[in-house]
Amino acid sequence: MSEVATVVAGWGITFVILATYSIWVVFRGKGIGRELGIGETEQSDLEKDVGTITDS
């Protein structure tokens, strides 16, 4: 294998490993957040009020 092919293969493998790890970290963080109740979205007061408005 030539030097260029070796470097390209090394960078490719490194990129795949880092991308996989990044995805794992995001999903792990979301799972931990769900367990702790962090990041849950709630309806704002404005969204709650929109349902009660009627046209007269």
XYZ file of C-alpha atoms in Angstrom:
56
model
C 0.000 0.000 0.000
C 1.398 3.411 -0.899
C 1.926 6.152 1.641
C -0.977 8.201 0.278
C -3.384 5.273 0.531
C -2.231 4.603 4.092
C -2.821 8.216 5.129
C -6.248 8.297 3.436
C -7.237 5.029 5.106
C -6.070 6.349 8.487
C -8.046 9.568 8.135
C -11.098 7.636 6.962
C -10.994 5.251 9.902
C -10.451 8.151 12.298
C -13.440 10.029 10.850
C -15.714 6.986 11.160
C -14.645 6.387 14.767
C -15.173 10.040 15.751
C -18.569 10.237 14.004
C -19.748 7.041 15.691
C -18.567 8.248 19.086
C -20.264 11.625 18.584
C -23.578 9.973 17.754
C -23.253 7.705 20.798
C -22.555 10.704 23.061
C -25.633 12.563 21.776
C -27.944 9.573 22.299
C -26.431 8.840 25.711
C -26.918 12.459 26.748
C -30.546 12.398 25.623
C -31.117 9.200 27.584
C -29.591 10.616 30.744
C -31.558 13.834 30.265
C -34.786 11.847 29.981
C -33.967 9.943 33.181
C -33.297 13.180 35.063
C -36.205 15.071 33.499
C -33.923 17.636 31.880
C -34.842 19.189 28.548
C -38.498 18.288 28.580
C -40.561 20.717 26.581
C -43.717 22.090 28.115
C -46.460 24.110 26.516
C -45.911 27.788 27.069
C -48.652 29.964 28.504
C -49.252 31.427 25.041
C -49.828 27.994 23.499
C -52.214 27.079 26.326
C -54.185 30.316 25.841
C -54.538 29.890 22.060
C -56.903 26.973 22.543
C -59.268 29.022 24.689
C -59.585 32.020 22.339
C -62.854 32.137 20.402
C -63.935 34.487 17.644
C -67.009 36.551 18.411
